[in-house]
Tab-separated table of C-alpha atoms in Angstrom:
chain	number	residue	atom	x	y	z
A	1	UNK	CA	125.812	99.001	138.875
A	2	UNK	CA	126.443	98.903	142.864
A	3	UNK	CA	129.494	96.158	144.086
A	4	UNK	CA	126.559	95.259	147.106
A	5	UNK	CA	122.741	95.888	146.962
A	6	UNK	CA	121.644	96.616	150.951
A	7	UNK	CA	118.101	96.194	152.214
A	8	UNK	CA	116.900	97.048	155.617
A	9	UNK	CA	113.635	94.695	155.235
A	10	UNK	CA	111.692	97.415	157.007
A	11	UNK	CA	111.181	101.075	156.768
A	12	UNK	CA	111.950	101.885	160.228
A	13	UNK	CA	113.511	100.656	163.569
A	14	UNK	CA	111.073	100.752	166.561
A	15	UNK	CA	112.991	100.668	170.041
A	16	UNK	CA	111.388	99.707	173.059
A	17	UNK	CA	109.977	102.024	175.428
A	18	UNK	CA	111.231	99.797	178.735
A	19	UNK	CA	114.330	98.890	177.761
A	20	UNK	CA	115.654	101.248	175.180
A	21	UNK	CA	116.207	98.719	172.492
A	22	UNK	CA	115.551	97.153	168.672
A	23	UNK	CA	117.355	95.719	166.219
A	24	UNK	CA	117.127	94.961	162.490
A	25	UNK	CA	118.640	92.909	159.877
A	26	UNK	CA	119.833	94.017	156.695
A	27	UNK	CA	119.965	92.090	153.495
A	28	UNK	CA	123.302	92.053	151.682
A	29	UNK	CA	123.681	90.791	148.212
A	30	UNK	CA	127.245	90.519	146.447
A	31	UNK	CA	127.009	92.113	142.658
A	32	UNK	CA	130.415	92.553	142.654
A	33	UNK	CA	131.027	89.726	140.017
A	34	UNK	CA	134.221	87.863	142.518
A	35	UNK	CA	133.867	86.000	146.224
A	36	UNK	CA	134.630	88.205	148.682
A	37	UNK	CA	135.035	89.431	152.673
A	38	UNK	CA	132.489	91.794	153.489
A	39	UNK	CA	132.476	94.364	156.205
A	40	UNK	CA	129.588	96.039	157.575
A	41	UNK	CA	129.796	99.632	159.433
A	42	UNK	CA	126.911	101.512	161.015
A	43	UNK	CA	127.393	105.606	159.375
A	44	UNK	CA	125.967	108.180	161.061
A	45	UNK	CA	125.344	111.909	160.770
A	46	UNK	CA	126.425	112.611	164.688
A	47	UNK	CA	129.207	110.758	166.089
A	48	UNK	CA	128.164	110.915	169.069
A	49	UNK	CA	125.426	108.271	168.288
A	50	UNK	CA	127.763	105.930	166.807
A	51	UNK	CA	127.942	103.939	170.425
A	52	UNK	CA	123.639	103.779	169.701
A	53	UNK	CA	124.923	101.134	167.106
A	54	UNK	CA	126.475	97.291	167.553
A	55	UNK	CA	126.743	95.110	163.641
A	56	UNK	CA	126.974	91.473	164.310
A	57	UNK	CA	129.328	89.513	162.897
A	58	UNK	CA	130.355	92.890	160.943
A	59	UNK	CA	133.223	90.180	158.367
A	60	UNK	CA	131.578	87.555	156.423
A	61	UNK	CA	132.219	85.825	153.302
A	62	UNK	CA	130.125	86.385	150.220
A	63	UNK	CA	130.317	84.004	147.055
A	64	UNK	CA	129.056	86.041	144.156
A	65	UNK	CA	125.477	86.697	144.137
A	66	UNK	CA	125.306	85.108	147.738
A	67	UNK	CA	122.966	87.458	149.899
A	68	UNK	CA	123.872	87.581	153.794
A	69	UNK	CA	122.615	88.868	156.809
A	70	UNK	CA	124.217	91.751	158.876
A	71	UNK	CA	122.201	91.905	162.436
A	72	UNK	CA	122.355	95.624	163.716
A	73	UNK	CA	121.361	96.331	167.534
A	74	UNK	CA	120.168	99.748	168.222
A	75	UNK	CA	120.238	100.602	172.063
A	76	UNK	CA	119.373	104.370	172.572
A	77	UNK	CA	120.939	105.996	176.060
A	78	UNK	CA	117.945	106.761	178.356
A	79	UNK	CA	118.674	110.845	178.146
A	80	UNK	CA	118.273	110.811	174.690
A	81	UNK	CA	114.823	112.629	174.013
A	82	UNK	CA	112.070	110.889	171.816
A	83	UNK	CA	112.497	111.831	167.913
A	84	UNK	CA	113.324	110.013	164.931
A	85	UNK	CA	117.006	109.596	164.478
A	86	UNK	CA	118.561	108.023	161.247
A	87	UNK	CA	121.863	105.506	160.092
A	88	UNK	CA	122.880	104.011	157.128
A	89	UNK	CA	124.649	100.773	156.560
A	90	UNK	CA	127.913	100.681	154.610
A	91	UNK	CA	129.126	97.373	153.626
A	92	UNK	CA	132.776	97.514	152.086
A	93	UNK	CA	135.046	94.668	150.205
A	94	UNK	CA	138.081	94.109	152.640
A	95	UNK	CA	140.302	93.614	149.985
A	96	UNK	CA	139.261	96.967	148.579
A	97	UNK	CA	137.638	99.169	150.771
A	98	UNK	CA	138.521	102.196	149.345
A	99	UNK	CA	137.200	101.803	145.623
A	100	UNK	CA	134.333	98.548	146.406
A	101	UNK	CA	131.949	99.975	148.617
A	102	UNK	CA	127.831	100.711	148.778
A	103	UNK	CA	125.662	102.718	151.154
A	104	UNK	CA	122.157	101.571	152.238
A	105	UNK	CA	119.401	103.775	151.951
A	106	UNK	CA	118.574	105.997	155.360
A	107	UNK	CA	116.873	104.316	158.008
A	108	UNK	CA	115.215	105.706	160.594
A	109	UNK	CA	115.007	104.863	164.482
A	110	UNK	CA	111.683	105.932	166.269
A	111	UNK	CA	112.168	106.476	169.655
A	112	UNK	CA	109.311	106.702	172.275
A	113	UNK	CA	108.433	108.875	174.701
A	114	UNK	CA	109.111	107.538	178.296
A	115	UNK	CA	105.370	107.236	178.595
A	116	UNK	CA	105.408	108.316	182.129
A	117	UNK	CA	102.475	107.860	184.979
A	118	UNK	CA	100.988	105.000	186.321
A	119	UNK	CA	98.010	103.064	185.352
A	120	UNK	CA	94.445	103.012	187.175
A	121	UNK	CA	94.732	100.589	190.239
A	122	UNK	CA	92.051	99.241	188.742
A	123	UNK	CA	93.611	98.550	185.283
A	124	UNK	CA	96.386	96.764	187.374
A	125	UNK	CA	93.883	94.842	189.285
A	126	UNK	CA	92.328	93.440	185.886
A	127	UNK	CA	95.888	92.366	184.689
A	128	UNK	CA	96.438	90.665	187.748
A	129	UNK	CA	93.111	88.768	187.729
A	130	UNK	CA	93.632	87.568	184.118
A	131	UNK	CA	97.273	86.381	184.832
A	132	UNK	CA	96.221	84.126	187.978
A	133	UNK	CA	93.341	82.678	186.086
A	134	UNK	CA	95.843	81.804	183.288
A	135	UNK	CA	98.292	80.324	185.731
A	136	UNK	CA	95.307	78.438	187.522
A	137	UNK	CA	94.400	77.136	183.970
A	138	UNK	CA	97.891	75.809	183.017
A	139	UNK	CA	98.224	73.375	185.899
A	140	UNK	CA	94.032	72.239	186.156
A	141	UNK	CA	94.224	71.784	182.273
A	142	UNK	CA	97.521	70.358	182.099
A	143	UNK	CA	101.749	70.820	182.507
A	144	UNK	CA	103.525	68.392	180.968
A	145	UNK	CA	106.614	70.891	182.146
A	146	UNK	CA	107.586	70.779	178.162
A	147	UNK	CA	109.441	73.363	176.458
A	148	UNK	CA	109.317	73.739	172.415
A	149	UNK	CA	112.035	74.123	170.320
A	150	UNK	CA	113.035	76.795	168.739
A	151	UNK	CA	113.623	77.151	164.990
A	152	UNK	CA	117.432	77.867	164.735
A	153	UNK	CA	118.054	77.061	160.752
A	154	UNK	CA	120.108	79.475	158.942
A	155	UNK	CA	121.753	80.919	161.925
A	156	UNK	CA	124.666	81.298	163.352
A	157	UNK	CA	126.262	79.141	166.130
A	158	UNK	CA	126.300	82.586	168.487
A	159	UNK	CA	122.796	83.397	167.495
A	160	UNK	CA	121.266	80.020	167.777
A	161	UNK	CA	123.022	79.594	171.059
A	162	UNK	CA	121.608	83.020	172.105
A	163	UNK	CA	117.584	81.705	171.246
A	164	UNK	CA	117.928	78.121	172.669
A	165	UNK	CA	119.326	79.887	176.188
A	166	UNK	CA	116.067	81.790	176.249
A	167	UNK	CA	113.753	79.247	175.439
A	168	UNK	CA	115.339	77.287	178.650
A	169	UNK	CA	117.316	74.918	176.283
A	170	UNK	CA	120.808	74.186	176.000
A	171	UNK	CA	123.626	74.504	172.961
A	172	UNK	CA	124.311	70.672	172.621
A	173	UNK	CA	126.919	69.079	170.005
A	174	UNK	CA	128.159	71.170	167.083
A	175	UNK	CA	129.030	69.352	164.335
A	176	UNK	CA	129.661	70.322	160.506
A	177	UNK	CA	129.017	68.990	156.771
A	178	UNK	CA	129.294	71.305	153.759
A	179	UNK	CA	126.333	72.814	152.246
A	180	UNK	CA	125.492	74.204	149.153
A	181	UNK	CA	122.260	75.555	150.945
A	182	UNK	CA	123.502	77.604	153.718
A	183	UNK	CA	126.670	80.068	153.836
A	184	UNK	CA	129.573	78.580	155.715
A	185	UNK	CA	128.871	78.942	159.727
A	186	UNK	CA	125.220	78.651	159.356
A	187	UNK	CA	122.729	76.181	161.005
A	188	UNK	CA	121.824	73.385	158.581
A	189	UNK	CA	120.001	70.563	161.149
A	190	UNK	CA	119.035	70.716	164.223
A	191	UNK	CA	118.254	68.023	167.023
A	192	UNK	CA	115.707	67.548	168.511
A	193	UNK	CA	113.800	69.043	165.581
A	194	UNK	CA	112.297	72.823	166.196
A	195	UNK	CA	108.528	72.473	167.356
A	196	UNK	CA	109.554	69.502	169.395
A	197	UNK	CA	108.001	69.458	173.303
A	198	UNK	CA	111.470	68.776	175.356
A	199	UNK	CA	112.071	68.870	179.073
A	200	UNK	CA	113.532	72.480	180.159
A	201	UNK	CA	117.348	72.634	179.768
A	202	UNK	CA	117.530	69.900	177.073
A	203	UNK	CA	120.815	70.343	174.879
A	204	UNK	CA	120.202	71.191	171.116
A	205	UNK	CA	122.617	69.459	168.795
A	206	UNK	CA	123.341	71.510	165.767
A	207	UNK	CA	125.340	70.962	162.034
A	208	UNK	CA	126.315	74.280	161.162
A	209	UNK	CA	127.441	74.053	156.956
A	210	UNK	CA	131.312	74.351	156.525
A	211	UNK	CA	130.499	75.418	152.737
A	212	UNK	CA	130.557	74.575	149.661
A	213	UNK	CA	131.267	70.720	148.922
A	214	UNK	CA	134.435	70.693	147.191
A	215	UNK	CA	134.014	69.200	143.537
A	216	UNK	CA	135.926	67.360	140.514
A	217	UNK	CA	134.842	66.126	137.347
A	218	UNK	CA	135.523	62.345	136.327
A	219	UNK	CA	136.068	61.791	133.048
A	220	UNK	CA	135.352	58.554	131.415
A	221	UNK	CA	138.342	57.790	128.843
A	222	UNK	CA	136.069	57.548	126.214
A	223	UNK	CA	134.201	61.263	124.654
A	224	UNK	CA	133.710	63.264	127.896
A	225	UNK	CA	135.164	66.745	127.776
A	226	UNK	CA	134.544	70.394	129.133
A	227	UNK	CA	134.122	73.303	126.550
A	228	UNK	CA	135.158	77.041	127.250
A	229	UNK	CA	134.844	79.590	124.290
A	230	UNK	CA	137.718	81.801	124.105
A	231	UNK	CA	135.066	84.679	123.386
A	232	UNK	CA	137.286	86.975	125.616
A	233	UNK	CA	140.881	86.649	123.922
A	234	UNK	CA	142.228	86.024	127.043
A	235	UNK	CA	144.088	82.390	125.684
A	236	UNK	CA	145.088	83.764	122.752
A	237	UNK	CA	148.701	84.389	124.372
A	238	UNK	CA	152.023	85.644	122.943
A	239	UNK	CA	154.841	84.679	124.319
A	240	UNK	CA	154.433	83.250	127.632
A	241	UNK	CA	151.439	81.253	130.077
A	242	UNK	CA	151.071	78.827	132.237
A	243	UNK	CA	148.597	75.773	132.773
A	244	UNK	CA	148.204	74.080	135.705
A	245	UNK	CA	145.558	71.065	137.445
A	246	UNK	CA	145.107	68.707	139.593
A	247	UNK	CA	144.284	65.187	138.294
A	248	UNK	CA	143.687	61.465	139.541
A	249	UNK	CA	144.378	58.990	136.985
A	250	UNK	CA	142.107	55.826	136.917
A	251	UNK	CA	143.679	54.341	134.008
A	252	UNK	CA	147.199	55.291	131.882
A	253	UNK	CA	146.825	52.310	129.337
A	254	UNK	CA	146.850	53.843	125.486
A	255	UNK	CA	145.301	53.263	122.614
A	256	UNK	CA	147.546	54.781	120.538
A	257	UNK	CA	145.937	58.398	120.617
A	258	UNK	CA	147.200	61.751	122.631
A	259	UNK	CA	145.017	62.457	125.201
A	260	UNK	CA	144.755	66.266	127.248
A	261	UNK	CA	144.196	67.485	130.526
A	262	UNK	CA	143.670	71.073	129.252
A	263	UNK	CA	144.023	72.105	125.429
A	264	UNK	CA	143.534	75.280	123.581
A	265	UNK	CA	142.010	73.851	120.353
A	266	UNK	CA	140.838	75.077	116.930
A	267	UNK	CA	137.529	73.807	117.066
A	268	UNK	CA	135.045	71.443	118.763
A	269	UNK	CA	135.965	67.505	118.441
A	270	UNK	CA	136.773	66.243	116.056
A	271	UNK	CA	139.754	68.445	116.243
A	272	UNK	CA	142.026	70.843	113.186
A	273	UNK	CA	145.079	71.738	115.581
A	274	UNK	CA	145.749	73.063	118.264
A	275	UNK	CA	148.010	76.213	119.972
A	276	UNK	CA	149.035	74.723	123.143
A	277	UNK	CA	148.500	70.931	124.613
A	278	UNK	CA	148.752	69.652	128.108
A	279	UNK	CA	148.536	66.337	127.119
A	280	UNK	CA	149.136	62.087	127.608
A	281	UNK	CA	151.609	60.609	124.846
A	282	UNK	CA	150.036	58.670	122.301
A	283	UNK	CA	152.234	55.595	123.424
A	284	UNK	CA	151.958	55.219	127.339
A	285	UNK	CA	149.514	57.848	129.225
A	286	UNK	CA	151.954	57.661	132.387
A	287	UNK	CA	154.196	59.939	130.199
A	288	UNK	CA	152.562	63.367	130.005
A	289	UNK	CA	153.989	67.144	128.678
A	290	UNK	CA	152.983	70.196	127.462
A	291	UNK	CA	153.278	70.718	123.289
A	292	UNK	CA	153.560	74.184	122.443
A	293	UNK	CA	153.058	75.492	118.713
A	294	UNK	CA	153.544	78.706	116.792
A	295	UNK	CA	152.929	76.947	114.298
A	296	UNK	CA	155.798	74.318	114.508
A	297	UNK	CA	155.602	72.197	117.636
A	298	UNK	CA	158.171	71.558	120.309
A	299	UNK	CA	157.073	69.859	123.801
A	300	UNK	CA	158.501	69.045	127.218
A	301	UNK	CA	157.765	65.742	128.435
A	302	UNK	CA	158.236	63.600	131.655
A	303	UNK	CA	159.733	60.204	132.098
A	304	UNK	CA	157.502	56.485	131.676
A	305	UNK	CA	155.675	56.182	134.485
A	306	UNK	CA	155.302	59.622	136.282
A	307	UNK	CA	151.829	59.847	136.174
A	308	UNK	CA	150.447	57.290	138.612
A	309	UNK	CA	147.262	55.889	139.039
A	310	UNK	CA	144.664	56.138	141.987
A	311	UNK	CA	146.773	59.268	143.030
A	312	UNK	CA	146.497	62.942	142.913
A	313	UNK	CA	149.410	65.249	141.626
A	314	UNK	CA	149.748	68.561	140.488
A	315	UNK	CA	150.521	69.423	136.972
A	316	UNK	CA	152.089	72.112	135.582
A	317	UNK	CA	153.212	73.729	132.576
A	318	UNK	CA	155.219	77.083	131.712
A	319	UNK	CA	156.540	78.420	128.384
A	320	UNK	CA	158.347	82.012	128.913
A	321	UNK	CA	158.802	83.002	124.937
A	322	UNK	CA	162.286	80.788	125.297
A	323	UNK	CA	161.626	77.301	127.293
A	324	UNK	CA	158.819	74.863	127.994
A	325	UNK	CA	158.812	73.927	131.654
A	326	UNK	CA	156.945	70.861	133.252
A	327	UNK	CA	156.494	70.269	136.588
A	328	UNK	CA	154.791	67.434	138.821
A	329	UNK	CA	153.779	68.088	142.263
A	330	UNK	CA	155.818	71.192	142.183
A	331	UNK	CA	158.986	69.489	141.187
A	332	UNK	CA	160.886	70.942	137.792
A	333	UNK	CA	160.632	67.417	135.310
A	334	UNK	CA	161.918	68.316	131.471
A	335	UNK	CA	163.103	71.843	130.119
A	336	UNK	CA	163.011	72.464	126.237
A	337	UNK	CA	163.900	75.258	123.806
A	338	UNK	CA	161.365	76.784	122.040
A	339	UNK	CA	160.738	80.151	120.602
A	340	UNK	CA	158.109	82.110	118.478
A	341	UNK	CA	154.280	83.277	119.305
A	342	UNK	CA	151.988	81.052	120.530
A	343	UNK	CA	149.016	79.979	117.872
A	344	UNK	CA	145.865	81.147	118.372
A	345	UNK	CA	142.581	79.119	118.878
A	346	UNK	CA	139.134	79.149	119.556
A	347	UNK	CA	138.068	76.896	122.501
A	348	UNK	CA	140.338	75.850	125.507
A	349	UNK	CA	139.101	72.182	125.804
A	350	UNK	CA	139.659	70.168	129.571
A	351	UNK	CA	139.924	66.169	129.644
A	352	UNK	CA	140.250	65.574	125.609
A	353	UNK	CA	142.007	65.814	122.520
A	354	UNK	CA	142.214	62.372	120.064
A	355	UNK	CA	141.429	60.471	123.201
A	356	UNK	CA	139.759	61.425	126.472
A	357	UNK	CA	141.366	61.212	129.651
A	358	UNK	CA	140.428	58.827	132.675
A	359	UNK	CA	139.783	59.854	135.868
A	360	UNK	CA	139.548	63.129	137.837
A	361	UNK	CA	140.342	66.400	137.211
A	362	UNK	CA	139.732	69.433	139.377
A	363	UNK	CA	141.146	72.650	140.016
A	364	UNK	CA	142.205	73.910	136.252
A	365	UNK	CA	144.391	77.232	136.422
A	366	UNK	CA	145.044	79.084	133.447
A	367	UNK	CA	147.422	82.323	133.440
A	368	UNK	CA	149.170	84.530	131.121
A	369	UNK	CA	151.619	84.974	132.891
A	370	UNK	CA	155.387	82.264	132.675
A	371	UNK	CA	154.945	81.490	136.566
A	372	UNK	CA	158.081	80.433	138.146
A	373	UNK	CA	158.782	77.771	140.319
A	374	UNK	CA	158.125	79.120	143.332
A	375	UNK	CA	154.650	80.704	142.322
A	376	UNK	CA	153.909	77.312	141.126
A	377	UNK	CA	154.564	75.492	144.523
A	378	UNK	CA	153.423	78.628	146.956
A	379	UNK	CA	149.585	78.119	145.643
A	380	UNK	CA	149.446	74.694	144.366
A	381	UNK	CA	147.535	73.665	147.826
A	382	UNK	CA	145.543	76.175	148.103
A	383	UNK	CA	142.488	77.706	146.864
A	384	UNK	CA	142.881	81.275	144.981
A	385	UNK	CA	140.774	84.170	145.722
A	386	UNK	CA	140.601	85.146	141.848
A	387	UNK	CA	140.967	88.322	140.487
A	388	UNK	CA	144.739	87.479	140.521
A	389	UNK	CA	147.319	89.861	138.352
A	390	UNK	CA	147.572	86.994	135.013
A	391	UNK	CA	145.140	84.476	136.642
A	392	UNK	CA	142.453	84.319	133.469
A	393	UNK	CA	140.944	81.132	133.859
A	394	UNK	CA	140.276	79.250	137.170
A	395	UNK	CA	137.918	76.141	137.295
A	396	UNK	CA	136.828	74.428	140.586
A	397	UNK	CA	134.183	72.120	139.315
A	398	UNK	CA	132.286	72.944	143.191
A	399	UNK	CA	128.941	72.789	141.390
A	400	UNK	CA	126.847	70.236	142.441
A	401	UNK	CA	124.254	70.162	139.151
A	402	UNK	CA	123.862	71.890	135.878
A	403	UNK	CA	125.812	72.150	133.164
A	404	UNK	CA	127.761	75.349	134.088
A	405	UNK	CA	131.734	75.173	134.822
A	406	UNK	CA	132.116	78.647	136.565
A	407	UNK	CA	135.206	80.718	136.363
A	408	UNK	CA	136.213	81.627	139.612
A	409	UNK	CA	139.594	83.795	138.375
A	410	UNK	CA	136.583	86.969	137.205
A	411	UNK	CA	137.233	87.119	133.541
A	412	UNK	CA	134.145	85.482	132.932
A	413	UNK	CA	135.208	82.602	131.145
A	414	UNK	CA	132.235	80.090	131.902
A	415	UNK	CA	132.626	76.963	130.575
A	416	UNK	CA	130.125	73.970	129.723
A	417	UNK	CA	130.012	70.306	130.108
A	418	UNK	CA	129.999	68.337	126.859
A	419	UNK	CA	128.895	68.908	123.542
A	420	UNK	CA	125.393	69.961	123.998
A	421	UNK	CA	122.940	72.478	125.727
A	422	UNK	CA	121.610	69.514	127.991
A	423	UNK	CA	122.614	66.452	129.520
A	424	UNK	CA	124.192	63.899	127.663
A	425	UNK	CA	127.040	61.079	126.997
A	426	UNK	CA	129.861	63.520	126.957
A	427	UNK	CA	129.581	65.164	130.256
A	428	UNK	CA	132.223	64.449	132.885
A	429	UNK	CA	130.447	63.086	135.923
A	430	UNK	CA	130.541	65.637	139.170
A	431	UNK	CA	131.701	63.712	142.233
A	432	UNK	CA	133.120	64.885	145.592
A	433	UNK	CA	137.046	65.641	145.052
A	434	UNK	CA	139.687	65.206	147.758
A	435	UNK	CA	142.352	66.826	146.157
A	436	UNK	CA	144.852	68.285	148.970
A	437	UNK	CA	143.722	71.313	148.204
A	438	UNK	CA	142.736	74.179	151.356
């Protein structure tokens, strides 16, 4: 299975006969199964023709499955003798260039002959006739000196810049919003609208999409949960993981139940155990830990009060084979022994266990892996790239419909909002998040 699938949308590249030039635009899907940087590189049998060859924007970002668009300018040197010539296109992962990489099929470049000689004078003298009727025609009939917009959706700023400028417009405004239509850096909106008549040299305001709306799930206190099977084995851990998320209480009043943030449980509510709990004490939900069993329980736990409403903080949990570990907004809270092999389960559940929690949670990390304190704080802000040595679960919640949780670490571990196939009372509401994180 290729990492990229390349198509030239065409079967060959015609350059002009005047000015030596043409261009096409290759199609570039990610299969690669993580986000990534892509790089595109013209390959060609001679080196000497490499110089023939310019890639736009040759670095882009890909999401997985996201298809982009390299642009590829061919100008061929005015020696160079008519013929068909050929290139491919190599697109590469910049984070593995030597082991992610595909080739695009051969593609060739027809060039003309100069198509020397002059025409008939009287071939000229009929071109010349038909032009100053035409120009007679445009003012009698009517020149209302307007100029029509240009189309410039799904490009970007450079290129859109590039087409207004030669329709005798001007690059007005640039402003951005995210998208979950266009890739990051592409035109969304345009005003005025393309098609519009506009006086010569009017400036083109543009929105150019600045990605993906960030996401979180709100959870409403009461049933609402996300499900991910542990078909993989990958939170079935022995002696050491780590749990982390970023949540915005709405509520921390009790009702005399635990709730979780993230659990790895035996089975679908209503609940038979569980292996490892981040979870809200029974008694007051501003008092939160991490229970660990194997089978006995033991659980580090924070003070009264540390988890405070309206506000996000980070949460995070460690146990090393020897300790549990808790930490708040990177901070170190509660240490306690513990030793053994952690339970197994079945499903890692997010926002429930006897109660559900209230309010928002986004950016669920699971590793298996005892991160240290310094791992903890050095990514807490930031969004991960996946495919990170331990990182086996990594939720985002960026989705803006569906019932679909992806996993963005690569392990595959998909997981689903509530308890059934479609929408219903149990799914966690998708709002915008504005978690601090980058």
């Amino acid at each position: 299975m290729p990492y990229f699938t390349i198509d030239p949308g065409t079967d060959h590249v015609a350059v002009d006969t005047s000015t030596r030039r043409g261009s096409v635009v290759f199609s570039v899907q990610n299969k690669s199964g993580v986000a990534r940087q892509i790089r595109s590189r013209v390959s060609v049998e001679d080196p000497a023709q490499e110089d023939w060859y310019t890639v736009k924007e040759p670095v882009q970002q890909a999401r997985v499955d996201e298809t982009l668009q390299f642009s590829v300018d061919v100008a061929v040197p005015p020696e160079v003798e008519a013929g068909r010539y050929h290139f491919r296109l190599t697109a590469v992962a910049e984070d593995d260039p030597d082991d992610v990489h595909d080739v695009s099929q051969q593609v060739p470049v027809q060039v003309p002959p100069d198509g020397g000689g002059k025409f008939p004078w009287w071939i000229v003298a009929v071109v010349v006739a038909v032009v100053a009727v035409a120009v007679v025609m445009w003012i009698v009939v009517g020149n209302d000196g307007g100029v029509g917009v240009p189309d410039v959706g799904g490009l970007t700023v450079e290129a859109a810049q590039e087409r207004l400028v030669s329709a005798g417009l001007a690059l007005g405004d640039v402003t951005e919003q995210p998208s979950d239509e266009e890739p990051e850096g592409r035109v969304v909106a345009q005003d005025p609208a393309a098609g519009t008549d506009v006086e010569p040299g009017t400036a083109v305001d543009l929105v150019v999409s600045s990605g993906v709306p960030n996401g979180a799930l709100q959870f409403d206190g009461e049933n609402d949960f996300v499900s991910v099977p542990n078909t993989t084995g990958d939170f079935n851990f022995q002696t050491q993981f780590t749990v982390e998320a970023w949540v915005r209480p709405q509520s921390v009043a009790s009702n005399g139940s635990f709730a979780a943030v993230v659990q790895h449980a035996k089975t679908l509510p209503p609940f038979s155990g569980s292996a490892w709990t981040l979870f809200l004490d029974r008694n007051d939900h501003s008092r939160w830990g991490l229970s660990v069993c194997v089978p006995g329980c033991d659980s580090a736990s924070s003070g009264v009060g540390n988890l405070q409403v309206g506000q996000w903080q980070h949460l995070a949990a460690t146990y090393d084979g020897a300790q549990i570990r808790i930490y708040r907004d990177g901070q170190l809270l509660d240490v306690a022994p513990h030793t053994g092999q952690v339970s197994n389960a079945n499903v890692l559940l997010i926002g429930i266990w006897e109660d559900s929690f209230h309010g928002l949670i986004d950016e669920v990390r699971v590793w298996n892996v005892a991160r240290s304190q310094n791992d903890v704080t050095a990514t807490m802000n930031e969004t991960l790239s996946g495919d990170l040595p331990g990182l086996v679960g990594y939720w985002r919640f960026d989705e803006q419909t569906g019932q679909l949780a992806e996993d963005s670490s690569g392990a595959g571990n998909d997981g689903h909002l509530g308890a059934g196939a479609g929408s219903e009372a149990s799914d966690p509401q998708r709002v915008p998040s504005d978690a601090p994180v980058d």
